[in-house]
Structure formats: structure tokens, C-alpha cells
PDB file of C-alpha atoms in Angstrom:
ATOM      1  CA  MET A   6      -0.021   0.086  -0.069  1.00  0.00           C
ATOM      2  CA  GLN A   7       1.365   3.376  -0.962  1.00  0.00           C
ATOM      3  CA  ALA A   8       1.411   5.807   1.915  1.00  0.00           C
ATOM      4  CA  GLN A   9      -0.157   8.702  -0.727  1.00  0.00           C
ATOM      5  CA  ALA A  10      -3.459   6.376  -0.506  1.00  0.00           C
ATOM      6  CA  ILE A  11      -4.058   7.110   3.045  1.00  0.00           C
ATOM      7  CA  ARG A  12      -5.576  10.518   3.627  1.00  0.00           C
ATOM      8  CA  PRO A  13      -3.881  12.159   6.692  1.00  0.00           C
ATOM      9  CA  ALA A  14      -5.565  11.572  10.154  1.00  0.00           C
ATOM     10  CA  LEU A  15      -8.186  13.969  11.330  1.00  0.00           C
ATOM     11  CA  LEU A  16      -7.817  13.711  15.318  1.00  0.00           C
ATOM     12  CA  ILE A  17     -11.488  13.800  16.669  1.00  0.00           C
ATOM     13  CA  THR A  18     -10.682  14.490  20.056  1.00  0.00           C
ATOM     14  CA  GLU A  19      -9.114  17.530  19.973  1.00  0.00           C
ATOM     15  CA  PRO A  20     -10.434  20.514  22.439  1.00  0.00           C
ATOM     16  CA  ARG A  21     -12.975  22.823  20.731  1.00  0.00           C
ATOM     17  CA  THR A  22     -13.927  26.236  21.513  1.00  0.00           C
ATOM     18  CA  VAL A  23     -17.496  27.292  22.524  1.00  0.00           C
ATOM     19  CA  ASP A  24     -17.860  29.095  19.263  1.00  0.00           C
ATOM     20  CA  GLU A  25     -16.497  25.971  17.322  1.00  0.00           C
ATOM     21  CA  LEU A  26     -18.881  23.641  19.527  1.00  0.00           C
ATOM     22  CA  SER A  27     -21.858  26.128  18.627  1.00  0.00           C
ATOM     23  CA  SER A  28     -21.079  26.301  14.778  1.00  0.00           C
ATOM     24  CA  PHE A  29     -20.768  22.441  14.644  1.00  0.00           C
ATOM     25  CA  VAL A  30     -24.253  21.859  16.543  1.00  0.00           C
ATOM     26  CA  ALA A  31     -25.881  24.366  14.427  1.00  0.00           C
ATOM     27  CA  ALA A  32     -24.543  22.782  11.115  1.00  0.00           C
ATOM     28  CA  ALA A  33     -25.539  19.358  12.452  1.00  0.00           C
ATOM     29  CA  ALA A  34     -29.237  20.923  13.000  1.00  0.00           C
ATOM     30  CA  GLU A  35     -29.273  22.410   9.847  1.00  0.00           C
ATOM     31  CA  SER A  36     -28.273  19.358   8.077  1.00  0.00           C
ATOM     32  CA  CYS A  37     -31.221  17.570   9.800  1.00  0.00           C
ATOM     33  CA  ARG A  38     -33.572  20.144   8.890  1.00  0.00           C
ATOM     34  CA  CYS A  39     -32.486  19.559   4.845  1.00  0.00           C
ATOM     35  CA  ARG A  40     -32.694  15.812   5.409  1.00  0.00           C
ATOM     36  CA  GLY A  41     -36.102  15.825   6.950  1.00  0.00           C
ATOM     37  CA  LEU A  42     -34.513  14.533  10.251  1.00  0.00           C
ATOM     38  CA  ASN A  43     -35.711  15.800  13.620  1.00  0.00           C
ATOM     39  CA  MET A  44     -32.918  17.310  15.875  1.00  0.00           C
ATOM     40  CA  THR A  45     -34.963  17.156  18.911  1.00  0.00           C
ATOM     41  CA  PRO A  46     -33.514  19.335  22.203  1.00  0.00           C
ATOM     42  CA  ILE A  47     -32.406  16.344  23.816  1.00  0.00           C
ATOM     43  CA  ARG A  48     -30.490  15.152  20.608  1.00  0.00           C
ATOM     44  CA  ARG A  49     -28.837  18.309  20.205  1.00  0.00           C
ATOM     45  CA  ARG A  50     -28.030  18.520  24.122  1.00  0.00           C
ATOM     46  CA  VAL A  51     -26.261  14.883  23.571  1.00  0.00           C
ATOM     47  CA  LEU A  52     -24.503  16.015  20.433  1.00  0.00           C
ATOM     48  CA  GLU A  53     -23.323  19.009  22.376  1.00  0.00           C
ATOM     49  CA  VAL A  54     -21.813  16.817  25.194  1.00  0.00           C
ATOM     50  CA  VAL A  55     -20.126  14.693  22.877  1.00  0.00           C
ATOM     51  CA  ALA A  56     -18.991  17.445  20.755  1.00  0.00           C
ATOM     52  CA  ALA A  57     -17.522  19.091  23.947  1.00  0.00           C
ATOM     53  CA  SER A  58     -15.548  16.132  25.353  1.00  0.00           C
ATOM     54  CA  PRO A  59     -11.919  15.607  24.650  1.00  0.00           C
ATOM     55  CA  VAL A  60     -12.162  11.927  24.623  1.00  0.00           C
ATOM     56  CA  PRO A  61     -14.594   9.128  23.432  1.00  0.00           C
ATOM     57  CA  LEU A  62     -17.702   9.104  26.173  1.00  0.00           C
ATOM     58  CA  ALA A  63     -19.308   6.109  27.573  1.00  0.00           C
ATOM     59  CA  ALA A  64     -23.158   6.351  27.480  1.00  0.00           C
ATOM     60  CA  TYR A  65     -23.419   6.476  30.963  1.00  0.00           C
ATOM     61  CA  ALA A  66     -20.548   9.336  31.264  1.00  0.00           C
ATOM     62  CA  ILE A  67     -23.041  11.297  28.943  1.00  0.00           C
ATOM     63  CA  ILE A  68     -25.897  10.561  31.081  1.00  0.00           C
ATOM     64  CA  HIS A  69     -24.103  11.810  34.007  1.00  0.00           C
ATOM     65  CA  ARG A  70     -22.837  15.082  32.256  1.00  0.00           C
ATOM     66  CA  LEU A  71     -26.506  15.701  31.232  1.00  0.00           C
ATOM     67  CA  SER A  72     -27.889  15.094  34.915  1.00  0.00           C
ATOM     68  CA  ASP A  73     -27.173  18.991  35.537  1.00  0.00           C
ATOM     69  CA  THR A  74     -30.024  19.946  33.703  1.00  0.00           C
ATOM     70  CA  LYS A  75     -32.489  17.414  33.757  1.00  0.00           C
ATOM     71  CA  LEU A  76     -32.318  13.705  34.748  1.00  0.00           C
ATOM     72  CA  LEU A  77     -32.444  11.556  31.645  1.00  0.00           C
ATOM     73  CA  GLY A  78     -32.665   8.099  31.634  1.00  0.00           C
ATOM     74  CA  PRO A  79     -30.738   5.677  29.779  1.00  0.00           C
ATOM     75  CA  PRO A  80     -33.319   4.839  27.203  1.00  0.00           C
ATOM     76  CA  THR A  81     -33.689   8.488  26.213  1.00  0.00           C
ATOM     77  CA  VAL A  82     -29.934   9.017  25.872  1.00  0.00           C
ATOM     78  CA  TYR A  83     -29.395   5.651  24.129  1.00  0.00           C
ATOM     79  CA  ARG A  84     -32.203   6.581  21.567  1.00  0.00           C
ATOM     80  CA  ALA A  85     -30.795  10.042  21.161  1.00  0.00           C
ATOM     81  CA  LEU A  86     -26.984   8.242  20.376  1.00  0.00           C
ATOM     82  CA  GLU A  87     -28.608   6.153  17.870  1.00  0.00           C
ATOM     83  CA  PHE A  88     -29.982   8.832  16.180  1.00  0.00           C
ATOM     84  CA  LEU A  89     -26.891  10.586  16.030  1.00  0.00           C
ATOM     85  CA  VAL A  90     -24.771   7.679  14.692  1.00  0.00           C
ATOM     86  CA  GLU A  91     -27.595   6.904  12.046  1.00  0.00           C
ATOM     87  CA  ALA A  92     -27.102  10.868  11.010  1.00  0.00           C
ATOM     88  CA  GLY A  93     -23.459  10.741  10.818  1.00  0.00           C
ATOM     89  CA  PHE A  94     -22.693  13.003  13.489  1.00  0.00           C
ATOM     90  CA  VAL A  95     -21.190  10.683  16.065  1.00  0.00           C
ATOM     91  CA  ARG A  96     -19.407   7.463  15.698  1.00  0.00           C
ATOM     92  CA  HIS A  97     -19.822   4.427  18.196  1.00  0.00           C
ATOM     93  CA  LEU A  98     -16.526   3.017  19.172  1.00  0.00           C
ATOM     94  CA  ALA A  99     -17.616  -0.781  19.691  1.00  0.00           C
ATOM     95  CA  LEU A 100     -13.994  -1.777  21.332  1.00  0.00           C
ATOM     96  CA  ARG A 101     -14.343   1.225  23.864  1.00  0.00           C
ATOM     97  CA  LYS A 102     -17.977   0.982  24.370  1.00  0.00           C
ATOM     98  CA  ALA A 103     -18.173   4.837  23.785  1.00  0.00           C
ATOM     99  CA  PHE A 104     -18.909   7.389  21.432  1.00  0.00           C
ATOM    100  CA  VAL A 105     -16.836  10.300  19.407  1.00  0.00           C
ATOM    101  CA  LEU A 106     -17.729  12.851  16.829  1.00  0.00           C
ATOM    102  CA  CYS A 107     -17.414  11.589  13.383  1.00  0.00           C
ATOM    103  CA  ALA A 108     -14.429  13.677  11.859  1.00  0.00           C
ATOM    104  CA  ARG A 109     -15.110  12.231   8.272  1.00  0.00           C
ATOM    105  CA  PRO A 110     -18.982  11.893   8.183  1.00  0.00           C
ATOM    106  CA  GLY A 111     -19.340  12.010   4.463  1.00  0.00           C
ATOM    107  CA  GLU A 112     -16.688   9.291   3.843  1.00  0.00           C
ATOM    108  CA  PRO A 113     -17.934   5.833   2.993  1.00  0.00           C
ATOM    109  CA  PHE A 114     -15.434   3.992   4.893  1.00  0.00           C
ATOM    110  CA  VAL A 115     -12.876   5.026   7.637  1.00  0.00           C
ATOM    111  CA  ALA A 116     -10.437   3.570  10.007  1.00  0.00           C
ATOM    112  CA  VAL A 117     -10.763   4.729  13.473  1.00  0.00           C
ATOM    113  CA  LEU A 118      -7.427   4.703  15.143  1.00  0.00           C
ATOM    114  CA  THR A 119      -7.350   5.117  19.185  1.00  0.00           C
ATOM    115  CA  CYS A 120      -4.376   5.071  21.246  1.00  0.00           C
ATOM    116  CA  THR A 121      -4.478   3.127  24.194  1.00  0.00           C
ATOM    117  CA  ASP A 122      -2.259   5.326  26.212  1.00  0.00           C
ATOM    118  CA  CYS A 123      -3.618   8.988  25.818  1.00  0.00           C
ATOM    119  CA  GLY A 124      -6.909   7.941  24.282  1.00  0.00           C
ATOM    120  CA  ASP A 125      -6.347  10.218  21.304  1.00  0.00           C
ATOM    121  CA  THR A 126      -8.961   9.156  18.680  1.00  0.00           C
ATOM    122  CA  SER A 127      -8.556   9.838  14.876  1.00  0.00           C
ATOM    123  CA  GLU A 128     -10.171   8.710  11.463  1.00  0.00           C
ATOM    124  CA  VAL A 129      -8.337   8.044   8.176  1.00  0.00           C
ATOM    125  CA  THR A 130      -9.390   6.847   4.791  1.00  0.00           C
ATOM    126  CA  SER A 131      -7.761   4.342   2.530  1.00  0.00           C
ATOM    127  CA  GLU A 132      -9.425   2.736  -0.756  1.00  0.00           C
ATOM    128  CA  GLU A 133      -6.942  -0.019  -0.487  1.00  0.00           C
ATOM    129  CA  VAL A 134      -7.736  -0.925   3.282  1.00  0.00           C
ATOM    130  CA  ARG A 135     -11.503  -0.898   2.523  1.00  0.00           C
ATOM    131  CA  ALA A 136     -11.142  -2.970  -0.670  1.00  0.00           C
ATOM    132  CA  ALA A 137      -8.997  -5.740   1.005  1.00  0.00           C
ATOM    133  CA  MET A 138     -11.427  -5.698   3.886  1.00  0.00           C
ATOM    134  CA  VAL A 139     -14.232  -6.332   1.433  1.00  0.00           C
ATOM    135  CA  ARG A 140     -12.070  -8.969  -0.175  1.00  0.00           C
ATOM    136  CA  PHE A 141     -11.260 -10.819   2.785  1.00  0.00           C
ATOM    137  CA  ALA A 142     -14.715 -10.857   4.059  1.00  0.00           C
ATOM    138  CA  SER A 143     -16.223 -11.831   0.631  1.00  0.00           C
ATOM    139  CA  ALA A 144     -13.807 -14.877   0.522  1.00  0.00           C
ATOM    140  CA  THR A 145     -15.173 -15.931   3.883  1.00  0.00           C
ATOM    141  CA  GLY A 146     -18.380 -15.556   2.962  1.00  0.00           C
ATOM    142  CA  PHE A 147     -19.320 -12.676   5.209  1.00  0.00           C
ATOM    143  CA  ALA A 148     -20.847  -9.542   4.242  1.00  0.00           C
ATOM    144  CA  PRO A 149     -19.848  -6.599   6.045  1.00  0.00           C
ATOM    145  CA  HIS A 150     -22.346  -3.801   6.706  1.00  0.00           C
ATOM    146  CA  GLY A 151     -20.082  -1.174   8.573  1.00  0.00           C
ATOM    147  CA  ARG A 152     -18.641   1.816   7.294  1.00  0.00           C
ATOM    148  CA  ALA A 153     -15.502   1.938   9.664  1.00  0.00           C
ATOM    149  CA  ILE A 154     -12.973  -0.352  11.383  1.00  0.00           C
ATOM    150  CA  GLU A 155     -11.575   0.220  14.813  1.00  0.00           C
ATOM    151  CA  ILE A 156      -7.783   0.023  15.544  1.00  0.00           C
ATOM    152  CA  GLU A 157      -6.267   0.336  18.948  1.00  0.00           C
ATOM    153  CA  GLY A 158      -2.555   1.031  19.192  1.00  0.00           C
ATOM    154  CA  ARG A 159      -0.141   3.508  20.520  1.00  0.00           C
ATOM    155  CA  CYS A 160      -0.332   7.014  18.700  1.00  0.00           C
ATOM    156  CA  ALA A 161       3.161   8.817  17.247  1.00  0.00           C
ATOM    157  CA  THR A 162       3.168  11.066  20.218  1.00  0.00           C
ATOM    158  CA  CYS A 163       2.853   8.159  22.866  1.00  0.00           C
ATOM    159  CA  THR A 164       5.020   6.075  20.593  1.00  0.00           C
ATOM    160  CA  ARG A 165       7.832   8.813  20.691  1.00  0.00           C
ATOM    161  CA  ALA A 166       7.520   9.428  24.421  1.00  0.00           C
ATOM    162  CA  ALA A 167       7.896   5.609  25.056  1.00  0.00           C
ATOM    163  CA  ALA A 168      11.133   5.402  23.019  1.00  0.00           C
ATOM    164  CA  ASP A 169      12.371   8.577  24.975  1.00  0.00           C
ATOM    165  CA  HIS A 170      11.831   6.722  28.306  1.00  0.00           C
ATOM    166  CA  VAL A 171      13.747   3.436  27.371  1.00  0.00           C
ATOM    167  CA  PRO A 172      16.828   3.279  29.733  1.00  0.00           C
TER     168      PRO A 172
END
């Protein structure tokens, strides 16, 4: 695989300013309006919590962060998360049992890279990786329906830091 075939990673979890958060949530609400989807106040609030987090959040962490305004039960938050995932604004990280913003919502396929040391999460795209996954799955008779694969490991920053600390 050639390096130029992989689009640069987009960091999902970098901190955002209040203005960036407001713009993102407003754009998501407008996208919903244009697509005939209903961005309810609860869905909007769940999106705000996920967007404001510097790390992927478990559903119960989202519920806890929402408890300051109104006690929301798990089913309500899970339904909101399901909507946001289907709408393409939030990605569910099955390996982490957590939720994070989609850095590349329009891409048909991404690889989600999560650092097990610092928790940074990024998305990369590669047509070669997607095609290889489809070929492998097809050869085994498996029909994948997901649009992302998850890879856990150590990011470049943590790899360098670990190498610097080798005695």
C-alpha cells in the first residue's frame, strides 16, 4: 500500500472552542432540517456533550454530564445516540463502548485509530484498506455492513515518548 493512498488522520478528540461547538451543532441541526430529520432538544444536548468532550465518552458518562440540567434515563440517551450515529454526526466505538464525533461524516469508509495510552482518537481513509477488507470478508462469505474499522494501538506522540524513556 502506498502512503499517499491514505488520507491524513483527522484528530477527533481535540479540544474545541465554544464558538466551534456552537457552529458544529448549528450545522448538524441545519443538516437534519435539510434531510427531513428531527434534531430534538435532547438529541442536540447529547450532541453538545459528545462534541465538547476531549475523549470518547461512554453512554453513562454522557448521562452523568446531562444530569445537571434534567435527569434523563438511559433509554432516552441511547435513543438520541442511535439517532446521532445514524445521522452521521457521532461514531460508536464498539471496542471502547464509547461515542465520539465523526471527523469524516461523508466518507463511505474510515479506519478509527485509538491510542490506548492517551485516548486520542483519529480517523483515516484508505481505499486500499476498504477494498482489502471487502475482499477478505467476501472470501470468507461474510458480508460487512459497517462503514468503519477500529484499530487500537499507540499514537505517534506516545510511541515517541515511550522510546524517549527507554533506559
